[in-house]
CSV table of N, CA, C and O in Angstrom, one decimal:
chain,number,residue,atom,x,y,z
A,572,UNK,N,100.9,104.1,115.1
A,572,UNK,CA,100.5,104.7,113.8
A,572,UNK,C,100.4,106.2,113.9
A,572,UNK,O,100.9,106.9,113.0
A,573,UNK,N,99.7,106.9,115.0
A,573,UNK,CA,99.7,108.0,115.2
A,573,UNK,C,100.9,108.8,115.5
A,573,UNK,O,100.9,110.0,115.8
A,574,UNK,N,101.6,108.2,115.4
A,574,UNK,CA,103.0,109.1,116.1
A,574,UNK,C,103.8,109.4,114.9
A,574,UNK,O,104.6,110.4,114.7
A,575,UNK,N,103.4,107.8,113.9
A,575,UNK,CA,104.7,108.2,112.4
A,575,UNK,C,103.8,109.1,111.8
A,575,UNK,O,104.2,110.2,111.5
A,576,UNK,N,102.4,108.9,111.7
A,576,UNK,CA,101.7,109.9,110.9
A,576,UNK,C,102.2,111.3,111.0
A,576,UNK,O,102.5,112.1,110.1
A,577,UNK,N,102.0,111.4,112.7
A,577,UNK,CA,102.6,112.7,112.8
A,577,UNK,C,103.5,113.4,112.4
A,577,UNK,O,103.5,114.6,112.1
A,578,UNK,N,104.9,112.1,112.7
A,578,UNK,CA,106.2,112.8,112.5
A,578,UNK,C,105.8,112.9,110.7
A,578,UNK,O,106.3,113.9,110.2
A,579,UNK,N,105.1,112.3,110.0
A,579,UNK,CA,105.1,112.3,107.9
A,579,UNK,C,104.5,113.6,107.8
A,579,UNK,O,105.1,114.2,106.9
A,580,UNK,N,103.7,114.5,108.3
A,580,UNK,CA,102.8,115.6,108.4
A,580,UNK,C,103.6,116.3,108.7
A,580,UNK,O,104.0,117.0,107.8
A,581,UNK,N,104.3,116.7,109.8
A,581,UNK,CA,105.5,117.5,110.3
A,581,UNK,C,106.6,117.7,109.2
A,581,UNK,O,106.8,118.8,108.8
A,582,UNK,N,107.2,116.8,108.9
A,582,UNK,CA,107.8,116.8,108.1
A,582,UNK,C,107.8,117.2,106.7
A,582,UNK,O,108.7,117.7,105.9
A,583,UNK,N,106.4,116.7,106.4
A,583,UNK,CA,105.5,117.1,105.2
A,583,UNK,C,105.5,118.7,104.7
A,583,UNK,O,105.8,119.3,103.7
A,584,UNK,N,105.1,119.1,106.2
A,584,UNK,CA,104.6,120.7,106.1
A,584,UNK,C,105.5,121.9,105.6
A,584,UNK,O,105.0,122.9,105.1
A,585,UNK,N,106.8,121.6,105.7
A,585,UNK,CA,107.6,122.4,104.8
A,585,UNK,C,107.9,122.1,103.9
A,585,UNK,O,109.1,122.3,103.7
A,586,UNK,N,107.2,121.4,103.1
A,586,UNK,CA,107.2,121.4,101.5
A,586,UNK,C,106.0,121.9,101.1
A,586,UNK,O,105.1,122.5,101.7
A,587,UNK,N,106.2,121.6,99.6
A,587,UNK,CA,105.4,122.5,99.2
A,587,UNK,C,104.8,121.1,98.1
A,587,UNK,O,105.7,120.7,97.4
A,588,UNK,N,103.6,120.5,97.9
A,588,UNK,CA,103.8,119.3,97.1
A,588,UNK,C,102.5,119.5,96.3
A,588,UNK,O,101.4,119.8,96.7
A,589,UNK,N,102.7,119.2,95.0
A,589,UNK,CA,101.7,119.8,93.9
A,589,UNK,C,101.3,118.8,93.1
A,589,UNK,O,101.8,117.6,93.2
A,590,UNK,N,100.6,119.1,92.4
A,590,UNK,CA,100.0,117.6,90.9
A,590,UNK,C,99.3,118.2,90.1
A,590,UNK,O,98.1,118.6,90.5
A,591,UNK,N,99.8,118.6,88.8
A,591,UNK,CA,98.7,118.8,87.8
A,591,UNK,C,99.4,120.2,87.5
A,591,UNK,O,100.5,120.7,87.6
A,592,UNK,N,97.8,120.7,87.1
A,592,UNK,CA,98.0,122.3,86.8
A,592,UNK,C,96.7,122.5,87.0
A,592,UNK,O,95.8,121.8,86.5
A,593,UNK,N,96.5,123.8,87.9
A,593,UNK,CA,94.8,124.1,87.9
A,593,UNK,C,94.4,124.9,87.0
A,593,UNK,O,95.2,125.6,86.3
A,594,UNK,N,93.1,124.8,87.0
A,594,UNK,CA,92.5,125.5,85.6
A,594,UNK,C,91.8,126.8,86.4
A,594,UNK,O,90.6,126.8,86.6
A,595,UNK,N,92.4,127.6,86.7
A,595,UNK,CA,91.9,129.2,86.8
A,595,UNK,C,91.6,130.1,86.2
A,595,UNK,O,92.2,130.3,85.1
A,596,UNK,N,90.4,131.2,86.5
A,596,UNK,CA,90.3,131.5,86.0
A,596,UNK,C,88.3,131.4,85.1
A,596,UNK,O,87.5,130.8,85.8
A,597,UNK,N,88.1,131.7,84.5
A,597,UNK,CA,86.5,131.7,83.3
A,597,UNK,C,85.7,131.7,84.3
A,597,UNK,O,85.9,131.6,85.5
A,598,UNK,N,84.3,131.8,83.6
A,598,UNK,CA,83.0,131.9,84.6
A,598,UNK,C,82.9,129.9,85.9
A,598,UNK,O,83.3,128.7,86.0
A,599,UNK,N,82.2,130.4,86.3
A,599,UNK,CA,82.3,129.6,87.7
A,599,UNK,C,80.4,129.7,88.1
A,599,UNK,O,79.9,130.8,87.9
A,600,UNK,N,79.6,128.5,88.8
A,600,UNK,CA,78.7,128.4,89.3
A,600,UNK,C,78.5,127.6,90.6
A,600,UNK,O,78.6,126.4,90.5
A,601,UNK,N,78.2,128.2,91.8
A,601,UNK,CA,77.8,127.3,93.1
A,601,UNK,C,76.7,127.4,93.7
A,601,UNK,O,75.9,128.4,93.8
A,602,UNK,N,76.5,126.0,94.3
A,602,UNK,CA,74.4,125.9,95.1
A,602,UNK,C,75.4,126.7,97.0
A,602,UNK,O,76.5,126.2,97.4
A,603,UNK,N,75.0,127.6,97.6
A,603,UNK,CA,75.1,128.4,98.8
A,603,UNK,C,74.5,127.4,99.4
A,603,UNK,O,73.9,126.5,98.8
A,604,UNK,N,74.7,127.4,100.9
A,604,UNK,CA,74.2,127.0,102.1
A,604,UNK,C,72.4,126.7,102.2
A,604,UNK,O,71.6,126.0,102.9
A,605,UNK,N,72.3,127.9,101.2
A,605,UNK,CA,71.0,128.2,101.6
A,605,UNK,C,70.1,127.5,100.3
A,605,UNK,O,68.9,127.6,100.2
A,606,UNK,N,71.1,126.8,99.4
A,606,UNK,CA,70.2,126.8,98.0
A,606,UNK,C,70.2,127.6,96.9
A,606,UNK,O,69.5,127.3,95.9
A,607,UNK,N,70.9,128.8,97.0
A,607,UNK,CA,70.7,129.8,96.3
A,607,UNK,C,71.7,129.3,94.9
A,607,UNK,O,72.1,128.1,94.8
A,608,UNK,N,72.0,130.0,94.1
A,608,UNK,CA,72.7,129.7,92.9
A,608,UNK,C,74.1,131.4,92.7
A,608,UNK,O,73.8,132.5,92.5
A,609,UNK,N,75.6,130.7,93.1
A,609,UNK,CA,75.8,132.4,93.4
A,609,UNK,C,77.2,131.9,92.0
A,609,UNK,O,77.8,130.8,92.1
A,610,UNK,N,77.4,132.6,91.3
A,610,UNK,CA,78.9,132.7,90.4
A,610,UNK,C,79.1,133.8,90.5
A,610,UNK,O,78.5,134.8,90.9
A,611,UNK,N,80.4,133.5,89.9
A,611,UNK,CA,81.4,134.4,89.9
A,611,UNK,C,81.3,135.9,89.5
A,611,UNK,O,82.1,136.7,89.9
A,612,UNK,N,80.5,136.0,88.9
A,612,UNK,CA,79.6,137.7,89.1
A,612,UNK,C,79.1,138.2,90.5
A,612,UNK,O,79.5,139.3,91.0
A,613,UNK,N,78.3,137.5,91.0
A,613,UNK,CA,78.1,137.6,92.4
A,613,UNK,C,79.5,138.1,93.5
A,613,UNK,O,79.4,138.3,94.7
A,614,UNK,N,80.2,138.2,93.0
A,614,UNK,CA,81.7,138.9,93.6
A,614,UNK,C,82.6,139.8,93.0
A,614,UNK,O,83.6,140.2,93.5
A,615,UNK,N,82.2,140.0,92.0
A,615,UNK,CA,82.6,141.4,91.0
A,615,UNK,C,82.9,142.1,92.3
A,615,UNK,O,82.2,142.3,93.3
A,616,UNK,N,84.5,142.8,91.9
A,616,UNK,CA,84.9,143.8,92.9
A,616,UNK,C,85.6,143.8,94.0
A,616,UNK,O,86.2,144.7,94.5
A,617,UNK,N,85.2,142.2,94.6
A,617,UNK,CA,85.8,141.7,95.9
A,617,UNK,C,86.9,140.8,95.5
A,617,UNK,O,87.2,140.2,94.4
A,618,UNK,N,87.5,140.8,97.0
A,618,UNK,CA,88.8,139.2,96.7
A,618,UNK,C,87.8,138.1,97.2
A,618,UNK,O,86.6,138.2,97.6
A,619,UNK,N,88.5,137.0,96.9
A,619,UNK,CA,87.6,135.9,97.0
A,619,UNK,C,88.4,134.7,96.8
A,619,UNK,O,89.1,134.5,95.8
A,620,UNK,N,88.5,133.9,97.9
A,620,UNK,CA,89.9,132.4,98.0
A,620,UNK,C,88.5,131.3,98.7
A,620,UNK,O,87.7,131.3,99.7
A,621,UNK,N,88.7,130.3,97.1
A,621,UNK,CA,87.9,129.6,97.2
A,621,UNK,C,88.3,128.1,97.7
A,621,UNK,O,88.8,127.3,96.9
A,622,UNK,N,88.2,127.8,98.7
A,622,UNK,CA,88.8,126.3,98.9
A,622,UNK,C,88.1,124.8,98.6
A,622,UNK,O,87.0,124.6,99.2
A,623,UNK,N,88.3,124.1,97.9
A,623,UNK,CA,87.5,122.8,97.5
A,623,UNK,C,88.5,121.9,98.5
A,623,UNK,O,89.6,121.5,98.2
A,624,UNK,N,87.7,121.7,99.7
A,624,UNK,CA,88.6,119.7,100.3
A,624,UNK,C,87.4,119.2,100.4
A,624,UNK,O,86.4,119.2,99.7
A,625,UNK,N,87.8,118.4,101.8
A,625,UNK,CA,86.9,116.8,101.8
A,625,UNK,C,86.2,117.2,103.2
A,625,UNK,O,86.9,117.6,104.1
A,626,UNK,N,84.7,116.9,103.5
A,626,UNK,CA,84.7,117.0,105.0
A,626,UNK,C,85.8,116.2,105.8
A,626,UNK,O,86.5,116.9,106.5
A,627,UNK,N,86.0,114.7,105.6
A,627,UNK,CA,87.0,114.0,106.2
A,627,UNK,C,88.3,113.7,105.8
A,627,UNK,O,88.4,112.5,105.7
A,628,UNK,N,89.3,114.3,105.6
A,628,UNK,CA,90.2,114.0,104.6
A,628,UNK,C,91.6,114.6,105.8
A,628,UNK,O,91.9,115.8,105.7
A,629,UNK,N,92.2,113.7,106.9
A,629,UNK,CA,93.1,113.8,107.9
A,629,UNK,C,94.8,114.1,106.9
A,629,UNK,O,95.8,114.7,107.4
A,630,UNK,N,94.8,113.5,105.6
A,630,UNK,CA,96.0,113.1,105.5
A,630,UNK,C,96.5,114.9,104.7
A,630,UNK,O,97.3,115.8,105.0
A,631,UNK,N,95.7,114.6,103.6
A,631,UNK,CA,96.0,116.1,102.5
A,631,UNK,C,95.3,117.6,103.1
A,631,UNK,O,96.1,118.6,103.1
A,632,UNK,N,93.8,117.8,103.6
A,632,UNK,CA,93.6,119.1,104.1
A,632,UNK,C,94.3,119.8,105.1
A,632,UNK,O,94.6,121.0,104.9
A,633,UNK,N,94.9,119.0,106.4
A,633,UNK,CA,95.3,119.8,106.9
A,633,UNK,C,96.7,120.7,106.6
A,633,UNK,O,96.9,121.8,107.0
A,634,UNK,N,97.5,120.0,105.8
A,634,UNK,CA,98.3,120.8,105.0
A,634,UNK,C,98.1,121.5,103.9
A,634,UNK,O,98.9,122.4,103.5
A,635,UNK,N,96.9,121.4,103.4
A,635,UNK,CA,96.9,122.4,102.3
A,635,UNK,C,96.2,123.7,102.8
A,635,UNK,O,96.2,124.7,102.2
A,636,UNK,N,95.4,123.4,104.2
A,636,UNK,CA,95.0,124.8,105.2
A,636,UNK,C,96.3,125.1,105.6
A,636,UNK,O,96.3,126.3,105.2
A,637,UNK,N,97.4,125.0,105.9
A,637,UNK,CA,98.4,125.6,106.3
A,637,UNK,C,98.8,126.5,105.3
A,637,UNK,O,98.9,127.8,105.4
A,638,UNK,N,99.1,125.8,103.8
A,638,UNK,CA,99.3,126.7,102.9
A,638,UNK,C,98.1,128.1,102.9
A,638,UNK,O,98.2,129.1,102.2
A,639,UNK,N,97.3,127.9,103.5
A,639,UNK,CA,95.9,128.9,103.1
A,639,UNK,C,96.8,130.0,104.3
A,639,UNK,O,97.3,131.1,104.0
A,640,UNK,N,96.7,129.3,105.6
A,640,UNK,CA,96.9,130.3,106.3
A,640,UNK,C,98.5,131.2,106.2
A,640,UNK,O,98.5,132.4,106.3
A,641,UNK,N,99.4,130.5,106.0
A,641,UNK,CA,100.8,131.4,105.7
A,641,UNK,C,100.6,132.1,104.4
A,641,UNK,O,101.6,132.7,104.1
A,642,UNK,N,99.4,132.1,103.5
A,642,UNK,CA,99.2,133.1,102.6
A,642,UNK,C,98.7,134.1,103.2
A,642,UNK,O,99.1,135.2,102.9
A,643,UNK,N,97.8,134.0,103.9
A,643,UNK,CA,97.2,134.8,105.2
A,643,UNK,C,98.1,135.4,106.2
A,643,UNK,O,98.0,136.6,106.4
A,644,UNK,N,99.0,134.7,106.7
A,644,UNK,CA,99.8,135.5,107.4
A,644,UNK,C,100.4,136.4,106.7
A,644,UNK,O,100.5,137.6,107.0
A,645,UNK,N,100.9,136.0,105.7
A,645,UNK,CA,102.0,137.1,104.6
A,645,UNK,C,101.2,137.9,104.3
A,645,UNK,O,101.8,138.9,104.1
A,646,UNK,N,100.0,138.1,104.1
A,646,UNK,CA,98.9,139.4,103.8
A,646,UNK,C,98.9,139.9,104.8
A,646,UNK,O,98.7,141.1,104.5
A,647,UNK,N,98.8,139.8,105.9
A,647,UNK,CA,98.6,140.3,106.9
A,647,UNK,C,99.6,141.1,106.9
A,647,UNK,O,99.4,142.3,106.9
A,648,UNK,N,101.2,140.7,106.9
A,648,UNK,CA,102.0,141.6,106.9
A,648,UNK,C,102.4,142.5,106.0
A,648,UNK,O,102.9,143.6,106.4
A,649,UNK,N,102.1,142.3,104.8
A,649,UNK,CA,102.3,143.1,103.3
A,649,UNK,C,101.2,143.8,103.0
A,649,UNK,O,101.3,144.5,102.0
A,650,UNK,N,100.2,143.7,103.5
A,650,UNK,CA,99.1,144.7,103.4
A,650,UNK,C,97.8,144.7,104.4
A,650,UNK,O,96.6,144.5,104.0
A,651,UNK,N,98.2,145.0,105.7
A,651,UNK,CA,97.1,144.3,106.7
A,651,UNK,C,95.5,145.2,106.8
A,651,UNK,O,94.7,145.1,107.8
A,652,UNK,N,95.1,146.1,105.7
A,652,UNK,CA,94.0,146.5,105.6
A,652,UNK,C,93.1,145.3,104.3
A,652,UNK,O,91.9,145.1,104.0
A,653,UNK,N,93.9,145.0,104.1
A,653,UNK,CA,93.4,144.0,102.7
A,653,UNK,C,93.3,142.8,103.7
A,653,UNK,O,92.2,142.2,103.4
A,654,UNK,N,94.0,141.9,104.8
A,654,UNK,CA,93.7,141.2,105.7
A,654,UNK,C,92.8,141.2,106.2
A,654,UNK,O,92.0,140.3,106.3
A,655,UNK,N,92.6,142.5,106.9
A,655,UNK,CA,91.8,142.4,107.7
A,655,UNK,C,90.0,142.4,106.8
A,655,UNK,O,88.9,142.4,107.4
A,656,UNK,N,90.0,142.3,105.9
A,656,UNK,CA,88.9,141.8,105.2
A,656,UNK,C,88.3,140.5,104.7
A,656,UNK,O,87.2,140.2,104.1
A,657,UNK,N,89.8,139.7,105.3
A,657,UNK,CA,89.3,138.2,105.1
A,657,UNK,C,88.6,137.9,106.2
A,657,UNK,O,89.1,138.3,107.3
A,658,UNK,N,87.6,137.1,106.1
A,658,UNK,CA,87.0,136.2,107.1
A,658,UNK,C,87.2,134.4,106.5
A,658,UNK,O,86.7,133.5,107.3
């Protein structure tokens, strides 16, 4: 099982595979780590890449972190002072 998985993920990974249309964009609210209440005011000024997955989710996260990071790599190369401010 582990091995087809792998080769479906591998294979997977250079596509690009979508559903829907996201709704971007208007005001936004989240509870912090800490409890706190922070929106999208709270970042006026700054960049800001927000990711919603699953703690457990083997099949869809780790491909859609790949997409995260080759956005990241390509920033890095097209503007690596604006990279170097992601954490």
């Amino acid at each position: 099982y582990n091995i087809e998985r792998e080769r479906r993920l591998e294979s997977a990974m250079g596509r690009v595979v979508s559903t829907g249309k996201p709704a971007i964009g208007g005001p936004w609210s989240l509870i912090d780590l800490e409890g706190n209440l922070v929106t999208n005011v709270s970042f006026q000024g700054k960049w800001l890449l927000l990711y919603f997955g699953f703690a457990r989710c083997p099949d869809i996260c780790p491909s859609e972190m790949l997409k995260i990071a080759r956005v990241i790599d390509q920033l890095k190369e097209s503007n690596p002072q604006l990279a170097a401010k992601i954490v």
